[in-house]
Structure formats: structure tokens, C-alpha cells
């Protein structure tokens, strides 16, 4: 049987990473992540997997970010009983990441079901619970970088340093017997190198097929040393302080929060930025920081760079909800780090709701913002946003800082691919929105790779890994229309329309003009329903967690 590679996530988008490799003897997954972004994309988290989980022999996990590991408990509940291979740091971070995700789902489902009961709607169930997350941890198996291990019949793997976050890895998968094997290399998420916190990305030379992330495949960033990175952050801190209000940083709980805290504390200690209280308002980031303190030793530095990330006079850890609520009573200069990094879950939404309308406040976005997320809308300059059903005018300073990105840019991705050459078969570009993947494809071709060998799969696309090339298979049943994963959906357009309608009503000259506008809209809606009578239309596509 010719091996078959299918992309069930992070294809045409940057979330939900999940690749399935089928051979004559076994089936494995590389990652099993949660989708983030538009409601249409997130709805995939609640549907059935596009394969039978009970037939999966093993999962190879690249790292602990939720878009790579977040559906592992669901996979277990659906019948998967095999091992999950991961580095020790990834395993420890998953223990806190998955428990947090299950707890959030339980809490939000309980709140939703109270609302649904009032509405007369049926109750819903969480994707999984914190107890389910604890159960799946029993299936984890520790793997060391550079040591080959048999992961399934006829399949072995070698993990390589990816330089993305603590414990992250690229995974070399070897299929078949010695002398006739096929070697696939899954990049996972790649770091940019030169970091004070993680090692540079590595990998083997000479593979048959390369599966390469393309998050920033269409852009280059100015390489930032630790000194340069802190200098840019210092300027943002000074400007936020001058604005007169707090600085809110929506930060990813794993790695980004810890790196930012190290630099914030050093800048304030050295007098390069205004001193002030720093609040880490993320139970997940607090628990993850314990793993960084235990596992963060850097051989190149001969120290653990995360040692300062502990509660102190100016760094407060807010683990309990009432501690977080107390921030509402503060005014003036202080810094809040809260998850999630894309602003689509967690405590950061509460802070955005109370701070976005205040012109003295500053919001600093420090990571990639997927299409359809609140973070992406803010990054794109939306004047108004909807947060948990409430419309909020954006008057705060919204700033973006790329210096803390954990992903290699286009030049870095191209260099890494060239270092893996020769690639005798195909390069498949995953984990990128369409423009980013297309941009990286052009760069790889310009760097000397054959144009016919660089492919861009869409969600649920599958390929026969034939000798010398990956050949597209007849499409299996697809869950979304082509290229829909990275687009705004009708839910986004509905919210935008509602806010535009509110603005139009506010700006109308008088009540008669408002009544006229509403009559015209009612006629259009009524025409769609067939009788021209105004009526309310139920929101059949409501996000189960809003």
C-alpha cells in the first residue's frame, strides 16, 4: 500500500493541526489540535473526526499549544487507546494546558446552559472535561530528541529541536524497512533562531517529503536580538505609560507570557521602562510557569532564563477569579498579561470589555492573530467590536509587536527548508493562511525547489506518497468549502452588520429617519421570509460557547 497523508487541520489556516499518515500496517496522527478563529471553524471542534479514532495506532505530538494538542481528550473519548509520543516538557505542559481547556469548557457550558434554559433551548455538553484531560495524560510516552523510537508497526520517529517553545519538536517519520524506507519530516511550528529562551531549530538533511509550516511565509521581520527586542518593548511601555492608563497584553499562556515577564521585569529593574505592578492574570500561564522553572534549563546559556518568573513585590500571580476581578478597581499605570493571545477566550475578554473604550488604555498584541478572532479584528483596526454579545467602541491605543513571535519568518522558513535538502519528493505547505502559503511557495521556487514539487493542501486534502512525488487523491468528504478555513464567515458578517446598523441608527437625523431605515430593512428581511412582515429571526448558528 502506498502511504497516504491527509491534512485534517492547519491546512488553509493556522489552527487545528492534525495530519494523518496511513500505511499498510498502521495509522498515526501528527498532532491533534483545536480549531480557533471564526465560529464556522470552531464548530469543527464539536463535530465528529473525519476518521475513525479507534483505528489510530499512535499520536506524535510536536508541542503543547492548544492548536496542536487541544483535541487529544476528545480523541480518547472517541475510541483512541494508543500512545501519545511527546518530549518531557511537552508532556508536562500538556498536563496543565488540557486540564485548563477542559475546565474552561465546563465553566462556559454551565453558564451557557443557564442561558439556554431561560431561552427554552436544549442543554449542550463540553467537548471534554478536566477529568477527561487527566485521563488522556496516562497515554503519554516520553521521547528524547535525537533518539529513534518505534511508534507503530513499520513506523519509527526521530524528534528534532524546533526552537518554537519549550519542548517543541520537528518530527522525522520513517516508514518501511531499512533500504526501502520513506522519510517524512514534519516541521511543526519553527522558531526563528537566536532566542534567549530556546535553542535554534534543527533537522536532518535529505528527506523524501517535507511538511512545512507557513504561518509567516509571506513576510519578513527584522531580526531582533534580546537587546533589540527589549528596546522595542521599552518604547511601547513608555508610550503606554504616557497615555495615562494601564497596558493590557493578550498573551499566549505557554512561552509568550513567560518571555514577556522576563523582559518586563528586567526593563523595569534596569530603569529602561516605567516601574509599575505587573499582573499575570491567567491560571494556565501561572501553572505553566512552574513547568518552565523546572524544565527551562538552557545548555547554551548554562542557566534557566525563566528563573525570574515567580511572584514578587511587583509581579503578582492572579490565580483566583476574585483576584482578577479586583483589577477593575485599579487606575493609572500597571501592566496586565492575560490569556488568550488571540483574545477569543479566557480572562482577557473581560479586560478588553472594560478597557477598549478608554482612550488612556493601551492594548499590545504580541502574536499571530488568526482570521475571525477578536485579536485579528483589533489588529486590523476595527472601530467597534462585539465581546460576549456586548458592543464596545475601540478608543484605546491598539499596538502590535512582532519581536516576540515564536515563528520563523519567510526568510527563516526558506533557510530551514534549504538546510533539509535534498528533498526528493514534495514539499507540502501547511499551517498558514492562503496568502502566507502562496508567498512561501514563491520563495521556495526562487530558492531552487522545483515548482511542481511545492504543494499547498486545503482542509481534508489527501495525497498518495508515491516515489518522487505526493499525488493528490480523490477528495474525501470535506467539512468546509474550499479555502473557507481562513475567511470571515457569516457570523462575523452578522456582527459587523449589527454594529453598522447601530451606528447608522445613532447617526440618523431624527426618529423618523430611524423608523424609515428600520422599515426598509424589515421589508428586505420579510421578503426573504416570503410575506414582508417584520419578525425576529432565531440565531440558528450560535456559537455554543458565547
PDB file of C-alpha atoms in Angstrom, residues 8-290:
ATOM      1  CA  UNK A   8      -7.374  17.351   8.807  1.00  0.00           C
ATOM      2  CA  UNK A   9      -6.311  20.680  10.304  1.00  0.00           C
ATOM      3  CA  UNK A  10      -3.851  23.548   9.868  1.00  0.00           C
ATOM      4  CA  UNK A  11      -4.426  23.388   6.110  1.00  0.00           C
ATOM      5  CA  UNK A  12      -5.597  26.662   4.634  1.00  0.00           C
ATOM      6  CA  UNK A  13      -5.423  28.074   8.176  1.00  0.00           C
ATOM      7  CA  UNK A  14      -3.093  28.116  11.193  1.00  0.00           C
ATOM      8  CA  UNK A  15      -5.129  26.169  13.752  1.00  0.00           C
ATOM      9  CA  UNK A  16      -6.416  22.666  14.372  1.00  0.00           C
ATOM     10  CA  UNK A  17      -3.142  20.987  13.390  1.00  0.00           C
ATOM     11  CA  UNK A  18      -3.742  17.317  12.547  1.00  0.00           C
ATOM     12  CA  UNK A  19      -2.053  15.211   9.857  1.00  0.00           C
ATOM     13  CA  UNK A  20      -2.943  11.532   9.369  1.00  0.00           C
ATOM     14  CA  UNK A  21      -0.465   9.051   7.885  1.00  0.00           C
ATOM     15  CA  UNK A  22      -1.800   5.683   6.762  1.00  0.00           C
ATOM     16  CA  UNK A  23       0.381   2.747   5.739  1.00  0.00           C
ATOM     17  CA  UNK A  24      -0.342  -0.897   5.060  1.00  0.00           C
ATOM     18  CA  UNK A  25       0.328  -1.740   8.694  1.00  0.00           C
ATOM     19  CA  UNK A  26      -0.604   1.306  10.773  1.00  0.00           C
ATOM     20  CA  UNK A  27      -2.219   4.729  11.087  1.00  0.00           C
ATOM     21  CA  UNK A  28      -0.690   7.591  13.042  1.00  0.00           C
ATOM     22  CA  UNK A  29      -1.538  11.230  13.658  1.00  0.00           C
ATOM     23  CA  UNK A  30       0.934  14.079  13.895  1.00  0.00           C
ATOM     24  CA  UNK A  31      -0.814  16.458  16.335  1.00  0.00           C
ATOM     25  CA  UNK A  32      -4.497  16.649  17.185  1.00  0.00           C
ATOM     26  CA  UNK A  33      -5.228  20.317  17.770  1.00  0.00           C
ATOM     27  CA  UNK A  34      -8.203  22.531  18.474  1.00  0.00           C
ATOM     28  CA  UNK A  35      -9.517  24.951  15.854  1.00  0.00           C
ATOM     29  CA  UNK A  36      -9.572  28.676  16.625  1.00  0.00           C
ATOM     30  CA  UNK A  37     -10.907  31.570  14.571  1.00  0.00           C
ATOM     31  CA  UNK A  38     -14.363  32.044  13.094  1.00  0.00           C
ATOM     32  CA  UNK A  39     -17.391  30.310  14.602  1.00  0.00           C
ATOM     33  CA  UNK A  40     -17.640  28.140  11.488  1.00  0.00           C
ATOM     34  CA  UNK A  41     -14.081  26.942  12.037  1.00  0.00           C
ATOM     35  CA  UNK A  42     -14.505  26.443  15.790  1.00  0.00           C
ATOM     36  CA  UNK A  43     -17.655  24.395  15.126  1.00  0.00           C
ATOM     37  CA  UNK A  44     -15.367  21.663  13.767  1.00  0.00           C
ATOM     38  CA  UNK A  45     -14.207  21.062  17.344  1.00  0.00           C
ATOM     39  CA  UNK A  46     -17.692  19.752  18.213  1.00  0.00           C
ATOM     40  CA  UNK A  47     -18.247  17.528  15.182  1.00  0.00           C
ATOM     41  CA  UNK A  48     -17.013  14.019  14.556  1.00  0.00           C
ATOM     42  CA  UNK A  49     -13.461  13.393  13.430  1.00  0.00           C
ATOM     43  CA  UNK A  50     -13.180  12.724   9.677  1.00  0.00           C
ATOM     44  CA  UNK A  51     -11.621   9.338  10.507  1.00  0.00           C
ATOM     45  CA  UNK A  52     -12.152   6.522  12.993  1.00  0.00           C
ATOM     46  CA  UNK A  53     -10.140   7.347  16.152  1.00  0.00           C
ATOM     47  CA  UNK A  54     -10.208   3.689  17.242  1.00  0.00           C
ATOM     48  CA  UNK A  55      -8.105   2.828  14.173  1.00  0.00           C
ATOM     49  CA  UNK A  56      -5.308   5.266  15.087  1.00  0.00           C
ATOM     50  CA  UNK A  57      -2.268   3.437  16.457  1.00  0.00           C
ATOM     51  CA  UNK A  58      -0.356   6.427  17.868  1.00  0.00           C
ATOM     52  CA  UNK A  59      -0.171  10.219  18.025  1.00  0.00           C
ATOM     53  CA  UNK A  60       3.130  12.061  17.566  1.00  0.00           C
ATOM     54  CA  UNK A  61       2.879  15.465  19.248  1.00  0.00           C
ATOM     55  CA  UNK A  62       5.053  18.394  18.166  1.00  0.00           C
ATOM     56  CA  UNK A  63       4.327  20.724  21.109  1.00  0.00           C
ATOM     57  CA  UNK A  64       1.835  21.793  23.748  1.00  0.00           C
ATOM     58  CA  UNK A  65      -0.007  24.730  22.163  1.00  0.00           C
ATOM     59  CA  UNK A  66      -3.757  24.121  22.144  1.00  0.00           C
ATOM     60  CA  UNK A  67      -3.998  24.292  18.353  1.00  0.00           C
ATOM     61  CA  UNK A  68      -1.713  21.234  18.266  1.00  0.00           C
ATOM     62  CA  UNK A  69      -2.823  19.210  21.300  1.00  0.00           C
ATOM     63  CA  UNK A  70      -6.256  20.556  22.261  1.00  0.00           C
ATOM     64  CA  UNK A  71      -8.440  17.706  20.937  1.00  0.00           C
ATOM     65  CA  UNK A  72      -6.450  14.803  22.405  1.00  0.00           C
ATOM     66  CA  UNK A  73      -9.025  14.174  25.186  1.00  0.00           C
ATOM     67  CA  UNK A  74     -11.790  14.169  22.574  1.00  0.00           C
ATOM     68  CA  UNK A  75      -9.781  11.682  20.502  1.00  0.00           C
ATOM     69  CA  UNK A  76      -9.557   9.416  23.559  1.00  0.00           C
ATOM     70  CA  UNK A  77     -13.293   9.713  24.241  1.00  0.00           C
ATOM     71  CA  UNK A  78     -13.967   8.763  20.608  1.00  0.00           C
ATOM     72  CA  UNK A  79     -12.054   5.495  20.920  1.00  0.00           C
ATOM     73  CA  UNK A  80      -8.318   6.194  20.613  1.00  0.00           C
ATOM     74  CA  UNK A  81      -6.390   3.948  23.011  1.00  0.00           C
ATOM     75  CA  UNK A  82      -2.826   4.219  21.701  1.00  0.00           C
ATOM     76  CA  UNK A  83       0.269   6.056  22.945  1.00  0.00           C
ATOM     77  CA  UNK A  84       0.932   9.791  22.572  1.00  0.00           C
ATOM     78  CA  UNK A  85       4.634  10.464  22.000  1.00  0.00           C
ATOM     79  CA  UNK A  86       5.998  13.811  23.208  1.00  0.00           C
ATOM     80  CA  UNK A  87       9.058  15.355  24.821  1.00  0.00           C
ATOM     81  CA  UNK A  88       9.069  15.553  28.613  1.00  0.00           C
ATOM     82  CA  UNK A  89       8.465  19.320  28.618  1.00  0.00           C
ATOM     83  CA  UNK A  90       5.594  18.972  26.132  1.00  0.00           C
ATOM     84  CA  UNK A  91       4.023  16.269  28.282  1.00  0.00           C
ATOM     85  CA  UNK A  92       4.246  18.424  31.417  1.00  0.00           C
ATOM     86  CA  UNK A  93       2.858  21.487  29.647  1.00  0.00           C
ATOM     87  CA  UNK A  94       0.005  19.432  28.169  1.00  0.00           C
ATOM     88  CA  UNK A  95      -0.950  18.318  31.667  1.00  0.00           C
ATOM     89  CA  UNK A  96      -1.759  21.917  32.599  1.00  0.00           C
ATOM     90  CA  UNK A  97      -2.931  23.044  29.127  1.00  0.00           C
ATOM     91  CA  UNK A  98      -5.509  20.286  28.649  1.00  0.00           C
ATOM     92  CA  UNK A  99      -6.785  20.452  32.228  1.00  0.00           C
ATOM     93  CA  UNK A 100      -7.277  24.204  31.803  1.00  0.00           C
ATOM     94  CA  UNK A 101      -9.090  23.737  28.485  1.00  0.00           C
ATOM     95  CA  UNK A 102     -11.407  21.150  29.999  1.00  0.00           C
ATOM     96  CA  UNK A 103     -12.126  23.342  32.998  1.00  0.00           C
ATOM     97  CA  UNK A 104     -12.909  26.348  30.788  1.00  0.00           C
ATOM     98  CA  UNK A 105     -15.311  24.270  28.715  1.00  0.00           C
ATOM     99  CA  UNK A 106     -17.088  23.001  31.812  1.00  0.00           C
ATOM    100  CA  UNK A 107     -17.494  26.514  33.216  1.00  0.00           C
ATOM    101  CA  UNK A 108     -18.629  28.078  29.970  1.00  0.00           C
ATOM    102  CA  UNK A 109     -21.053  25.248  29.210  1.00  0.00           C
ATOM    103  CA  UNK A 110     -22.607  25.617  32.659  1.00  0.00           C
ATOM    104  CA  UNK A 111     -23.157  29.349  32.035  1.00  0.00           C
ATOM    105  CA  UNK A 112     -24.488  28.685  28.539  1.00  0.00           C
ATOM    106  CA  UNK A 113     -26.916  26.049  29.757  1.00  0.00           C
ATOM    107  CA  UNK A 114     -28.349  28.503  32.279  1.00  0.00           C
ATOM    108  CA  UNK A 115     -28.978  30.910  29.403  1.00  0.00           C
ATOM    109  CA  UNK A 116     -30.342  28.123  27.206  1.00  0.00           C
ATOM    110  CA  UNK A 117     -32.766  27.074  29.932  1.00  0.00           C
ATOM    111  CA  UNK A 118     -34.189  30.588  30.000  1.00  0.00           C
ATOM    112  CA  UNK A 119     -34.443  30.539  26.197  1.00  0.00           C
ATOM    113  CA  UNK A 120     -36.091  27.135  26.115  1.00  0.00           C
ATOM    114  CA  UNK A 121     -33.135  25.586  24.268  1.00  0.00           C
ATOM    115  CA  UNK A 122     -31.629  22.153  24.795  1.00  0.00           C
ATOM    116  CA  UNK A 123     -28.534  21.856  27.020  1.00  0.00           C
ATOM    117  CA  UNK A 124     -25.132  21.249  25.463  1.00  0.00           C
ATOM    118  CA  UNK A 125     -22.144  19.203  26.589  1.00  0.00           C
ATOM    119  CA  UNK A 126     -18.496  20.288  26.768  1.00  0.00           C
ATOM    120  CA  UNK A 127     -16.122  18.740  24.261  1.00  0.00           C
ATOM    121  CA  UNK A 128     -14.347  17.209  27.263  1.00  0.00           C
ATOM    122  CA  UNK A 129     -13.833  17.886  30.954  1.00  0.00           C
ATOM    123  CA  UNK A 130     -10.829  18.415  33.191  1.00  0.00           C
ATOM    124  CA  UNK A 131     -11.239  14.804  34.339  1.00  0.00           C
ATOM    125  CA  UNK A 132     -11.044  13.655  30.708  1.00  0.00           C
ATOM    126  CA  UNK A 133      -7.846  15.675  30.292  1.00  0.00           C
ATOM    127  CA  UNK A 134      -6.337  13.913  33.300  1.00  0.00           C
ATOM    128  CA  UNK A 135      -7.257  10.526  31.843  1.00  0.00           C
ATOM    129  CA  UNK A 136      -5.601  11.151  28.485  1.00  0.00           C
ATOM    130  CA  UNK A 137      -2.316  12.047  30.193  1.00  0.00           C
ATOM    131  CA  UNK A 138      -1.931   8.346  31.042  1.00  0.00           C
ATOM    132  CA  UNK A 139      -1.418   7.678  27.325  1.00  0.00           C
ATOM    133  CA  UNK A 140       1.628   9.971  27.046  1.00  0.00           C
ATOM    134  CA  UNK A 141       5.036   8.409  26.401  1.00  0.00           C
ATOM    135  CA  UNK A 142       8.226  10.444  26.868  1.00  0.00           C
ATOM    136  CA  UNK A 143      10.583  10.719  23.926  1.00  0.00           C
ATOM    137  CA  UNK A 144      14.071  12.249  23.757  1.00  0.00           C
ATOM    138  CA  UNK A 145      15.402  14.448  20.983  1.00  0.00           C
ATOM    139  CA  UNK A 146      17.589  12.592  18.506  1.00  0.00           C
ATOM    140  CA  UNK A 147      16.724   9.069  19.671  1.00  0.00           C
ATOM    141  CA  UNK A 148      14.866   6.844  17.142  1.00  0.00           C
ATOM    142  CA  UNK A 149      11.808   5.083  18.548  1.00  0.00           C
ATOM    143  CA  UNK A 150       9.324   2.654  17.011  1.00  0.00           C
ATOM    144  CA  UNK A 151       5.897   4.277  17.323  1.00  0.00           C
ATOM    145  CA  UNK A 152       3.698   1.852  15.352  1.00  0.00           C
ATOM    146  CA  UNK A 153       4.169  -1.281  13.195  1.00  0.00           C
ATOM    147  CA  UNK A 154       6.545  -0.348  10.374  1.00  0.00           C
ATOM    148  CA  UNK A 155       6.876   3.284  11.548  1.00  0.00           C
ATOM    149  CA  UNK A 156       9.638   4.890  13.599  1.00  0.00           C
ATOM    150  CA  UNK A 157      10.278   8.510  14.519  1.00  0.00           C
ATOM    151  CA  UNK A 158      13.081  10.867  15.499  1.00  0.00           C
ATOM    152  CA  UNK A 159      12.309  14.152  17.267  1.00  0.00           C
ATOM    153  CA  UNK A 160      14.412  17.247  16.442  1.00  0.00           C
ATOM    154  CA  UNK A 161      14.641  20.637  18.166  1.00  0.00           C
ATOM    155  CA  UNK A 162      12.106  23.038  16.613  1.00  0.00           C
ATOM    156  CA  UNK A 163      13.064  26.144  18.614  1.00  0.00           C
ATOM    157  CA  UNK A 164       9.426  27.268  18.892  1.00  0.00           C
ATOM    158  CA  UNK A 165       8.561  26.889  22.582  1.00  0.00           C
ATOM    159  CA  UNK A 166       9.850  24.812  25.464  1.00  0.00           C
ATOM    160  CA  UNK A 167       9.698  21.141  24.433  1.00  0.00           C
ATOM    161  CA  UNK A 168       8.736  21.770  20.812  1.00  0.00           C
ATOM    162  CA  UNK A 169       9.966  19.397  18.123  1.00  0.00           C
ATOM    163  CA  UNK A 170      10.047  18.726  14.425  1.00  0.00           C
ATOM    164  CA  UNK A 171       9.337  15.049  13.781  1.00  0.00           C
ATOM    165  CA  UNK A 172      11.088  12.815  11.259  1.00  0.00           C
ATOM    166  CA  UNK A 173       8.861   9.831  10.432  1.00  0.00           C
ATOM    167  CA  UNK A 174      10.465   6.759   8.814  1.00  0.00           C
ATOM    168  CA  UNK A 175       8.106   4.346   7.058  1.00  0.00           C
ATOM    169  CA  UNK A 176       9.158   0.865   5.909  1.00  0.00           C
ATOM    170  CA  UNK A 177      12.222  -1.317   6.258  1.00  0.00           C
ATOM    171  CA  UNK A 178      15.848  -0.223   6.023  1.00  0.00           C
ATOM    172  CA  UNK A 179      16.919   0.291   2.422  1.00  0.00           C
ATOM    173  CA  UNK A 180      13.377   0.826   1.203  1.00  0.00           C
ATOM    174  CA  UNK A 181      12.089   3.337   3.744  1.00  0.00           C
ATOM    175  CA  UNK A 182      10.374   6.651   3.086  1.00  0.00           C
ATOM    176  CA  UNK A 183      11.402   9.565   5.291  1.00  0.00           C
ATOM    177  CA  UNK A 184       8.900  12.324   6.027  1.00  0.00           C
ATOM    178  CA  UNK A 185       9.782  15.415   8.040  1.00  0.00           C
ATOM    179  CA  UNK A 186       7.023  17.362   9.795  1.00  0.00           C
ATOM    180  CA  UNK A 187       8.418  20.776  10.750  1.00  0.00           C
ATOM    181  CA  UNK A 188       5.817  21.504  13.416  1.00  0.00           C
ATOM    182  CA  UNK A 189       5.999  25.164  14.376  1.00  0.00           C
ATOM    183  CA  UNK A 190       9.521  26.506  13.819  1.00  0.00           C
ATOM    184  CA  UNK A 191      11.236  29.192  15.843  1.00  0.00           C
ATOM    185  CA  UNK A 192      13.219  31.990  14.279  1.00  0.00           C
ATOM    186  CA  UNK A 193      16.503  31.110  15.986  1.00  0.00           C
ATOM    187  CA  UNK A 194      18.780  33.354  18.014  1.00  0.00           C
ATOM    188  CA  UNK A 195      16.431  33.242  21.016  1.00  0.00           C
ATOM    189  CA  UNK A 196      17.491  33.853  24.608  1.00  0.00           C
ATOM    190  CA  UNK A 197      14.998  31.215  25.700  1.00  0.00           C
ATOM    191  CA  UNK A 198      15.005  28.206  23.336  1.00  0.00           C
ATOM    192  CA  UNK A 199      17.581  26.530  21.101  1.00  0.00           C
ATOM    193  CA  UNK A 200      17.769  27.113  17.350  1.00  0.00           C
ATOM    194  CA  UNK A 201      15.644  24.831  15.133  1.00  0.00           C
ATOM    195  CA  UNK A 202      17.391  21.797  13.723  1.00  0.00           C
ATOM    196  CA  UNK A 203      16.583  18.827  11.493  1.00  0.00           C
ATOM    197  CA  UNK A 204      18.020  16.098   9.259  1.00  0.00           C
ATOM    198  CA  UNK A 205      19.338  16.528   5.746  1.00  0.00           C
ATOM    199  CA  UNK A 206      17.807  14.649   2.840  1.00  0.00           C
ATOM    200  CA  UNK A 207      14.160  13.565   3.171  1.00  0.00           C
ATOM    201  CA  UNK A 208      11.568  12.202   0.782  1.00  0.00           C
ATOM    202  CA  UNK A 209       8.767  14.582   1.708  1.00  0.00           C
ATOM    203  CA  UNK A 210       8.782  17.775   3.780  1.00  0.00           C
ATOM    204  CA  UNK A 211       5.667  19.073   5.551  1.00  0.00           C
ATOM    205  CA  UNK A 212       6.475  22.695   6.335  1.00  0.00           C
ATOM    206  CA  UNK A 213       4.610  25.314   8.356  1.00  0.00           C
ATOM    207  CA  UNK A 214       3.969  28.651   6.612  1.00  0.00           C
ATOM    208  CA  UNK A 215       2.499  30.933   9.307  1.00  0.00           C
ATOM    209  CA  UNK A 216       4.668  33.897   8.258  1.00  0.00           C
ATOM    210  CA  UNK A 217       5.508  32.581   4.804  1.00  0.00           C
ATOM    211  CA  UNK A 218       4.727  35.849   3.031  1.00  0.00           C
ATOM    212  CA  UNK A 219       6.599  38.326   5.231  1.00  0.00           C
ATOM    213  CA  UNK A 220       9.962  39.072   6.759  1.00  0.00           C
ATOM    214  CA  UNK A 221      10.667  40.561  10.149  1.00  0.00           C
ATOM    215  CA  UNK A 222      13.700  42.459  11.301  1.00  0.00           C
ATOM    216  CA  UNK A 223      15.822  40.007  13.259  1.00  0.00           C
ATOM    217  CA  UNK A 224      15.708  41.063  16.900  1.00  0.00           C
ATOM    218  CA  UNK A 225      18.379  40.164  19.417  1.00  0.00           C
ATOM    219  CA  UNK A 226      17.438  40.130  23.064  1.00  0.00           C
ATOM    220  CA  UNK A 227      18.750  43.683  23.436  1.00  0.00           C
ATOM    221  CA  UNK A 228      16.830  44.917  20.373  1.00  0.00           C
ATOM    222  CA  UNK A 229      13.660  43.109  21.418  1.00  0.00           C
ATOM    223  CA  UNK A 230      13.716  44.684  24.870  1.00  0.00           C
ATOM    224  CA  UNK A 231      14.434  48.111  23.372  1.00  0.00           C
ATOM    225  CA  UNK A 232      11.287  47.917  21.235  1.00  0.00           C
ATOM    226  CA  UNK A 233       9.245  46.714  24.217  1.00  0.00           C
ATOM    227  CA  UNK A 234      10.644  49.557  26.338  1.00  0.00           C
ATOM    228  CA  UNK A 235       9.378  52.129  23.831  1.00  0.00           C
ATOM    229  CA  UNK A 236       5.904  50.570  23.915  1.00  0.00           C
ATOM    230  CA  UNK A 237       5.946  50.679  27.710  1.00  0.00           C
ATOM    231  CA  UNK A 238       6.952  54.353  27.769  1.00  0.00           C
ATOM    232  CA  UNK A 239       4.214  55.283  25.305  1.00  0.00           C
ATOM    233  CA  UNK A 240       1.588  53.314  27.230  1.00  0.00           C
ATOM    234  CA  UNK A 241       2.696  54.960  30.470  1.00  0.00           C
ATOM    235  CA  UNK A 242       2.481  58.402  28.846  1.00  0.00           C
ATOM    236  CA  UNK A 243      -1.090  57.656  27.716  1.00  0.00           C
ATOM    237  CA  UNK A 244      -2.037  57.595  31.405  1.00  0.00           C
ATOM    238  CA  UNK A 245      -3.726  54.224  31.727  1.00  0.00           C
ATOM    239  CA  UNK A 246      -2.975  50.534  32.046  1.00  0.00           C
ATOM    240  CA  UNK A 247      -1.260  48.334  29.475  1.00  0.00           C
ATOM    241  CA  UNK A 248      -3.110  45.111  28.601  1.00  0.00           C
ATOM    242  CA  UNK A 249      -1.131  42.397  26.820  1.00  0.00           C
ATOM    243  CA  UNK A 250      -3.196  39.478  25.474  1.00  0.00           C
ATOM    244  CA  UNK A 251      -0.515  36.797  25.767  1.00  0.00           C
ATOM    245  CA  UNK A 252      -0.331  33.131  24.894  1.00  0.00           C
ATOM    246  CA  UNK A 253      -0.001  31.248  28.162  1.00  0.00           C
ATOM    247  CA  UNK A 254       2.855  28.996  27.060  1.00  0.00           C
ATOM    248  CA  UNK A 255       6.229  30.637  26.391  1.00  0.00           C
ATOM    249  CA  UNK A 256       4.992  34.094  25.302  1.00  0.00           C
ATOM    250  CA  UNK A 257       3.807  35.077  28.776  1.00  0.00           C
ATOM    251  CA  UNK A 258       6.999  33.828  30.377  1.00  0.00           C
ATOM    252  CA  UNK A 259       9.287  35.571  27.865  1.00  0.00           C
ATOM    253  CA  UNK A 260       7.415  38.845  28.214  1.00  0.00           C
ATOM    254  CA  UNK A 261       7.580  38.684  32.007  1.00  0.00           C
ATOM    255  CA  UNK A 262      11.336  38.124  31.963  1.00  0.00           C
ATOM    256  CA  UNK A 263      11.841  41.183  29.758  1.00  0.00           C
ATOM    257  CA  UNK A 264       9.314  43.368  31.594  1.00  0.00           C
ATOM    258  CA  UNK A 265      10.996  42.697  34.903  1.00  0.00           C
ATOM    259  CA  UNK A 266      14.485  43.329  33.522  1.00  0.00           C
ATOM    260  CA  UNK A 267      13.471  46.595  31.817  1.00  0.00           C
ATOM    261  CA  UNK A 268      11.887  47.920  34.995  1.00  0.00           C
ATOM    262  CA  UNK A 269      14.781  46.749  37.158  1.00  0.00           C
ATOM    263  CA  UNK A 270      17.322  48.436  34.851  1.00  0.00           C
ATOM    264  CA  UNK A 271      15.336  51.683  34.741  1.00  0.00           C
ATOM    265  CA  UNK A 272      14.715  51.392  30.979  1.00  0.00           C
ATOM    266  CA  UNK A 273      10.928  51.427  31.386  1.00  0.00           C
ATOM    267  CA  UNK A 274       8.478  52.949  33.888  1.00  0.00           C
ATOM    268  CA  UNK A 275       8.190  50.854  37.020  1.00  0.00           C
ATOM    269  CA  UNK A 276       4.788  49.517  37.911  1.00  0.00           C
ATOM    270  CA  UNK A 277       2.884  46.489  39.105  1.00  0.00           C
ATOM    271  CA  UNK A 278       2.652  43.558  36.690  1.00  0.00           C
ATOM    272  CA  UNK A 279      -0.284  41.162  36.979  1.00  0.00           C
ATOM    273  CA  UNK A 280      -0.227  37.703  35.406  1.00  0.00           C
ATOM    274  CA  UNK A 281      -3.956  37.068  35.119  1.00  0.00           C
ATOM    275  CA  UNK A 282      -4.006  33.567  33.666  1.00  0.00           C
ATOM    276  CA  UNK A 283      -4.311  30.400  35.763  1.00  0.00           C
ATOM    277  CA  UNK A 284      -2.887  28.431  32.842  1.00  0.00           C
ATOM    278  CA  UNK A 285       0.156  30.698  32.470  1.00  0.00           C
ATOM    279  CA  UNK A 286       0.723  30.515  36.227  1.00  0.00           C
ATOM    280  CA  UNK A 287       0.708  26.710  36.210  1.00  0.00           C
ATOM    281  CA  UNK A 288       2.788  26.593  33.022  1.00  0.00           C
ATOM    282  CA  UNK A 289       5.389  28.856  34.606  1.00  0.00           C
ATOM    283  CA  UNK A 290       6.089  26.105  37.146  1.00  0.00           C
TER     284      UNK A 290
END
